[in-house]
Amino acid sequence: MIILGIETSCDETSVALIRGNKKNENVQLLSNIIVSSLLLHAKSGGIIPEIAAREQIKYIIPVFEKALEESKLQKENIDAVAVTVGPGLIGSLLVGVETAKTISYVWKKPIIPVNHLIGHIYANFISKINNSKLIINNSAVPEFPAIALIVSGGHTDLILMERHGRTKWLGGTRDDAAGEAFDKIGRLLNLPYPGGPHIERLAKDIKKDLYSFPRPLIESDDFDFSFSGLKTAVFREITAIKNLGNKTIANISYSTQEAIFEVIVKKTLMAAQKYNAKSVLLGGGVAANNELRARFEFEIRNLSTQMRDPATAGKLEISFFVPEKRLCTDNAAMIATAAFYNYKSIPWQQIEANPALYFD
Ligand code: KG4
Ligand code: ZN
């Protein structure tokens, strides 16, 4: 089955084609074109919704054409269209939804609405990324039950996935998302937007957690997060410093990363243990961070070793999956893949953008 996916929930415009194989549950990436208006927002320090949507109107047709061309397919080969219906910016979502409706109507193809957050989880089910997955045992496709952590600019959510189509939200941030905390702290440090990748770059050569910022809710026995207090703590620290030199910025970057990652890794593993997860899946822009990827790999390996049962000698209990970096941030391949595994088409007249869509 060939699915054409469309993703326009924030500043990216993306169209992808995937081939899903029902027999062996395998998803092959045929093309995945992503264009972003990020540079146009860099000066303002955040996404300007009006600008994002205007650019998406310009990009969507060329991106669609390029994705088709790269896949070497014709409209006859396509079985269905999948589109992100939310959550996201309303103007941006509408560009994708209206385009998908038009394709569905004109080409007479079924249309499948996809929740963007579920899409992030499904980036882990794309086969082409096998060699860049940090697989601890040899399973190529995540096994259930799985715990998924979505860490992006807008979300920090922990999800229990019992099977395809059956997800349970376990907890999430009470205020700022992890990526949002990186971006806000980046701004305090005079770093360009978005702050996350710059903080990672600056923290790379630091070895010591000099500032030891608070780890919000690390001891709570729920699966909630809170990162706005961390931003306030960093703000206080910065205002007390006379000269914000490069070394200080690097040290604060490192300590910020430590504080955020310690909390999200601990809570994710807590959920994995509680629900006897066979897999842990990461998704969202922050999952592109090398330190976070390495830390998860290390901690899961440790935990799996501790949990090793003599009866299953040699077999590790939890597999860790993280998409290749370009599939961590927003893209249409993950949307098409989510639609393949959760194939529920509806009449095109019923498809609606829903900016506030969340989990069931
Ligand atoms: O998933 P995404 O592309 O868009 C949303 O749906 O929000 O995530 C963007 C977020 C931004 O907050 C950005 O700072 C963060 O992901 N991010 C990172 C890294 N790359 C992107 N955070 C930490 N380290 C990175 N390498
Ligand atoms: Zn996203």
Coordinates of N, CA and C and ligand atoms in Angstrom, one line a residue, residues 10 12 116 120 151-155 179-180 182-183 194-197 200 257 261 284-286 288-290 328-330, ligand 1:
C10 N 3.2 23.2 11.9 CA 3.9 24.4 12.5 C 4.6 25.2 11.4
E12 N 7.0 23.8 9.3 CA 7.5 23.0 8.2 C 6.3 22.7 7.2
H116 N -0.8 14.7 15.0 CA 0.6 15.0 14.8 C 1.5 14.3 15.9
H120 N 4.6 11.5 15.6 CA 6.0 11.5 16.1 C 6.4 10.1 16.6
V151 N 9.1 14.6 22.9 CA 9.7 15.8 23.5 C 10.0 16.8 22.3
S152 N 9.1 17.8 22.3 CA 9.2 18.8 21.2 C 9.1 20.2 21.7
G153 N 9.0 21.1 20.8 CA 8.8 22.5 21.2 C 7.5 22.8 21.9
G154 N 6.5 22.0 21.6 CA 5.2 22.3 22.1 C 4.7 21.2 23.1
H155 N 5.4 20.0 23.1 CA 5.0 18.9 24.0 C 6.0 18.2 24.7
G179 N 11.4 21.4 24.9 CA 12.0 22.2 23.8 C 11.7 23.7 24.1
E180 N 10.6 24.0 24.6 CA 10.2 25.4 24.9 C 11.2 25.9 26.0
F182 N 14.3 24.9 26.5 CA 15.5 25.1 25.8 C 15.5 26.5 25.0
D183 N 14.4 26.7 24.3 CA 14.3 27.9 23.5 C 14.2 29.2 24.4
P194 N 15.9 28.3 17.1 CA 15.5 27.7 18.4 C 16.8 27.4 19.2
G195 N 16.7 27.6 20.5 CA 17.9 27.4 21.4 C 18.4 26.0 21.5
G196 N 17.5 25.0 21.4 CA 17.9 23.6 21.7 C 19.2 23.2 21.0
P197 N 19.3 23.2 19.7 CA 20.6 22.8 19.1 C 21.8 23.6 19.5
E200 N 22.9 22.4 22.9 CA 23.6 21.1 22.7 C 25.1 21.4 22.3
Q257 N 20.8 21.4 30.2 CA 20.6 20.1 29.6 C 20.6 19.0 30.6
F261 N 17.3 16.7 31.1 CA 17.5 15.3 30.7 C 17.3 14.3 31.9
G284 N 10.0 13.7 18.4 CA 10.0 15.1 18.6 C 11.4 15.7 18.5
G285 N 11.5 17.0 18.3 CA 12.7 17.7 18.0 C 13.8 17.5 19.0
V286 N 13.5 17.5 20.3 CA 14.5 17.4 21.3 C 15.2 16.0 21.2
A288 N 16.5 14.8 18.8 CA 17.6 14.9 17.9 C 18.9 15.1 18.7
N289 N 18.8 15.4 20.0 CA 19.9 15.7 20.8 C 20.8 14.5 21.1
N290 N 22.1 14.6 20.7 CA 23.0 13.4 20.9 C 23.1 13.0 22.3
C328 N 13.1 13.1 13.6 CA 12.7 13.5 14.9 C 11.8 14.8 14.8
T329 N 12.3 15.8 14.0 CA 11.6 17.0 13.8 C 10.4 16.8 12.9
D330 N 9.6 17.8 12.7 CA 8.3 17.5 11.9 C 8.6 17.1 10.5
Ligands
KG4_1 O1 9.3 18.5 16.9 P1 9.8 19.9 16.6 O2 10.5 20.1 15.3 O3 8.6 20.9 16.5 C1 7.5 20.9 17.4 O4 6.5 20.1 17.0 O5 7.6 21.6 18.4 O6 10.7 20.4 17.8 C2 11.3 21.6 17.9 C3 12.0 21.8 19.2 C4 12.5 23.2 19.5 O7 12.1 23.5 20.8 C5 14.0 22.9 19.5 O8 14.8 23.8 20.3 C6 14.2 21.5 19.9 O9 13.0 20.8 19.3 N1 15.4 20.9 19.4 C7 16.4 20.5 20.3 C8 17.4 20.0 19.4 N2 17.0 20.1 18.1 C9 15.7 20.6 18.1 N3 16.5 20.5 21.6 C10 17.7 20.1 22.1 N4 18.7 19.6 21.4 C11 18.6 19.5 20.0 N5 19.6 19.1 19.3

